[in-house]
Short mmCIF file of C-alpha atoms in Angstrom, two decimals:
data_model
loop_
_atom_site.label_atom_id
_atom_site.label_comp_id
_atom_site.label_asym_id
_atom_site.label_seq_id
_atom_site.Cartn_x
_atom_site.Cartn_y
_atom_site.Cartn_z
CA MET A 1 8.33 24.28 5.91
CA ALA A 2 5.54 25.58 3.66
CA GLU A 3 6.48 29.15 4.53
CA ALA A 4 10.07 28.40 3.52
CA GLY A 5 8.87 27.09 0.16
CA LYS A 6 10.09 23.55 0.88
CA VAL A 7 6.69 21.85 0.66
CA LYS A 8 3.20 22.57 -0.57
CA PRO A 9 -0.07 20.95 0.46
CA SER A 10 -1.39 18.25 -1.83
CA CYS A 11 -4.82 16.72 -2.08
CA PRO A 12 -5.43 12.95 -1.87
CA GLU A 13 -6.22 12.92 -5.60
CA ALA A 14 -2.61 13.89 -6.34
CA CYS A 15 -1.19 10.84 -4.54
CA THR A 16 -0.28 7.73 -6.50
CA CYS A 17 -0.32 4.45 -4.58
CA ILE A 18 0.78 1.16 -6.12
CA PHE A 19 0.38 -1.97 -4.02
CA GLN A 20 1.30 -5.52 -4.93
CA PRO A 21 -1.29 -8.26 -4.44
CA VAL A 22 -0.37 -10.82 -1.80
CA LEU A 23 -1.24 -14.50 -2.11
CA VAL A 24 -1.76 -15.89 1.39
CA ASP A 25 -1.43 -19.60 2.15
CA LYS A 26 -3.86 -20.05 5.05
CA LEU A 27 -2.23 -23.35 6.04
CA ASP A 28 1.28 -21.89 6.33
CA HIS A 29 1.71 -20.62 9.89
CA GLY A 30 5.46 -20.06 9.59
CA ASP A 31 6.34 -23.21 11.53
CA ASP A 32 7.45 -25.30 8.49
CA ASN A 33 4.58 -27.76 9.07
CA ALA A 34 2.40 -26.68 6.13
CA PRO A 35 1.50 -29.34 3.57
CA ALA A 36 3.37 -29.17 0.28
CA ARG A 37 1.96 -26.78 -2.30
CA VAL A 38 0.88 -28.58 -5.46
CA TYR A 39 -0.67 -27.38 -8.68
CA PRO A 40 -3.36 -27.95 -9.70
CA SER A 41 -4.91 -27.99 -6.26
CA ASP A 42 -8.36 -29.29 -5.33
CA ASP A 43 -8.51 -27.02 -2.27
CA LEU A 44 -7.35 -23.88 -4.07
CA HIS A 45 -10.11 -21.62 -2.75
CA GLN A 46 -10.02 -23.04 0.76
CA ARG A 47 -6.25 -22.88 1.11
CA TYR A 48 -5.37 -19.54 -0.49
CA ARG A 49 -6.67 -16.01 -0.44
CA ILE A 50 -5.48 -12.99 -2.35
CA THR A 51 -5.42 -9.57 -0.80
CA THR A 52 -3.90 -6.18 -1.37
CA ASP A 53 -1.71 -5.21 1.56
CA ILE A 54 -2.16 -1.48 2.06
CA ARG A 55 -0.48 -1.37 5.47
CA PRO A 56 2.47 0.61 4.00
CA LEU A 57 0.03 3.48 3.43
CA ASN A 58 -0.20 3.88 7.21
CA HIS A 59 3.57 4.18 7.57
CA LEU A 60 4.70 6.68 4.97
CA SER A 61 7.60 8.96 5.81
CA LEU A 62 8.32 12.31 4.20
CA ARG A 63 11.87 12.37 2.78
CA THR A 64 13.81 14.09 0.03
CA ASP A 65 14.77 12.33 -3.18
CA SER A 66 18.05 12.75 -5.10
CA ASN A 67 16.75 15.97 -6.70
CA GLY A 68 15.80 17.52 -3.37
CA ARG A 69 12.05 17.07 -3.91
CA PHE A 70 9.88 15.88 -1.05
CA VAL A 71 8.48 12.39 -1.49
CA TYR A 72 6.51 10.01 0.74
CA TYR A 73 8.41 6.72 1.07
CA PRO A 74 7.20 3.48 2.66
CA GLN A 75 9.00 2.58 5.89
CA SER A 76 10.61 -0.48 4.26
CA VAL A 77 12.40 1.86 1.84
CA VAL A 78 13.13 4.51 4.47
CA ARG A 79 15.13 2.03 6.54
CA ASP A 80 17.72 2.02 3.76
CA LEU A 81 17.83 5.81 3.36
CA PRO A 82 19.91 8.20 5.43
CA PRO A 83 17.79 10.06 7.98
CA THR A 84 16.63 13.58 7.25
CA SER A 85 15.76 14.69 10.73
CA ASP A 86 14.96 18.29 9.77
CA VAL A 87 12.24 16.99 7.46
CA THR A 88 10.74 14.22 9.56
CA SER A 89 10.76 16.14 12.82
CA LYS A 90 8.73 18.95 11.24
CA GLN A 91 6.31 16.71 9.40
CA TYR A 92 2.86 18.11 10.20
CA GLN A 93 0.98 14.81 10.01
CA SER A 94 1.69 11.29 11.16
CA SER A 95 1.03 9.74 7.75
CA ALA A 96 -0.60 10.30 4.38
CA ILE A 97 -3.58 8.21 5.47
CA ASP A 98 -4.55 11.17 7.69
CA GLN A 99 -5.32 13.13 4.52
CA LEU A 100 -7.67 10.39 3.39
CA ARG A 101 -9.34 10.19 6.79
CA ARG A 102 -10.10 13.93 6.68
CA THR A 103 -12.03 13.51 3.43
CA ASP A 104 -15.76 14.17 3.91
CA ILE A 105 -17.56 10.86 4.49
CA ASN A 106 -20.23 11.89 1.96
CA HIS A 107 -17.58 11.70 -0.72
CA CYS A 108 -16.32 8.27 0.37
CA ASN A 109 -19.01 5.88 -0.71
CA PHE A 110 -17.07 3.43 -2.87
CA TRP A 111 -15.63 0.23 -1.46
CA CYS A 112 -12.99 -1.78 -3.24
CA ARG A 113 -12.38 -5.38 -2.28
CA LEU A 114 -10.07 -7.90 -3.87
CA ASP A 115 -11.44 -11.27 -2.84
CA LEU A 116 -11.18 -14.89 -3.93
CA VAL A 117 -13.32 -16.58 -1.29
CA ASP A 118 -12.74 -15.31 2.21
CA ALA A 119 -10.06 -12.65 1.86
CA PHE A 120 -9.82 -10.41 4.87
CA GLY A 121 -9.96 -6.64 4.96
CA CYS A 122 -11.43 -3.94 2.80
CA ALA A 123 -10.25 -0.45 2.07
CA ARG A 124 -12.59 2.42 1.43
CA ILE A 125 -11.20 4.26 -1.58
CA HIS A 126 -12.24 7.76 -2.60
CA PRO A 127 -13.65 7.64 -6.16
CA THR A 128 -11.12 10.18 -7.41
CA LEU A 129 -8.32 7.96 -6.11
CA MET A 130 -9.43 4.94 -8.14
CA THR A 131 -7.40 6.10 -11.13
CA LYS A 132 -4.35 6.46 -8.90
CA ILE A 133 -4.31 2.93 -7.48
CA ALA A 134 -3.02 -0.07 -9.40
CA THR A 135 -1.93 -3.60 -8.71
CA THR A 136 0.63 -5.79 -10.41
CA SER A 137 1.00 -9.53 -10.66
CA VAL A 138 3.80 -11.83 -11.75
CA ASP A 139 3.23 -14.71 -14.15
CA PRO A 140 4.62 -17.76 -12.31
CA ILE A 141 5.64 -19.44 -15.57
CA THR A 142 7.36 -16.59 -17.42
CA GLY A 143 8.17 -14.36 -14.47
CA LYS A 144 6.78 -11.43 -16.46
CA GLU A 145 5.11 -8.67 -14.45
CA HIS A 146 1.64 -7.51 -15.53
#
């Protein structure tokens, strides 16, 4: 596809990734038996954790947008898009995370962790990618996104 002028290689620094923070209720196991959520809560730090779910980064799919440009979409968005088999079948890598994994380990010495008390998981972020990653939150009272 590169020879045909349809795509060009890009470096990890050129990728923009925006992930929403996720508030996890550790007592809610999906069986409708969790205690009621009240605010203010005395067990706030024991019951909840906040994390950034970057799993979509592992499941990006190369598609074309309405202008014919190639764009990586998360799988949740791709499910709603018509398939472009000529693009996806010739995709040279399984996901964009492969580009990050090929980055020299000597250049990957910064760890970013969003943690209240015992949040799980960390993601090693290349320093040049720090300006490309952002999070958003929603004010529960006004509904305004920050």
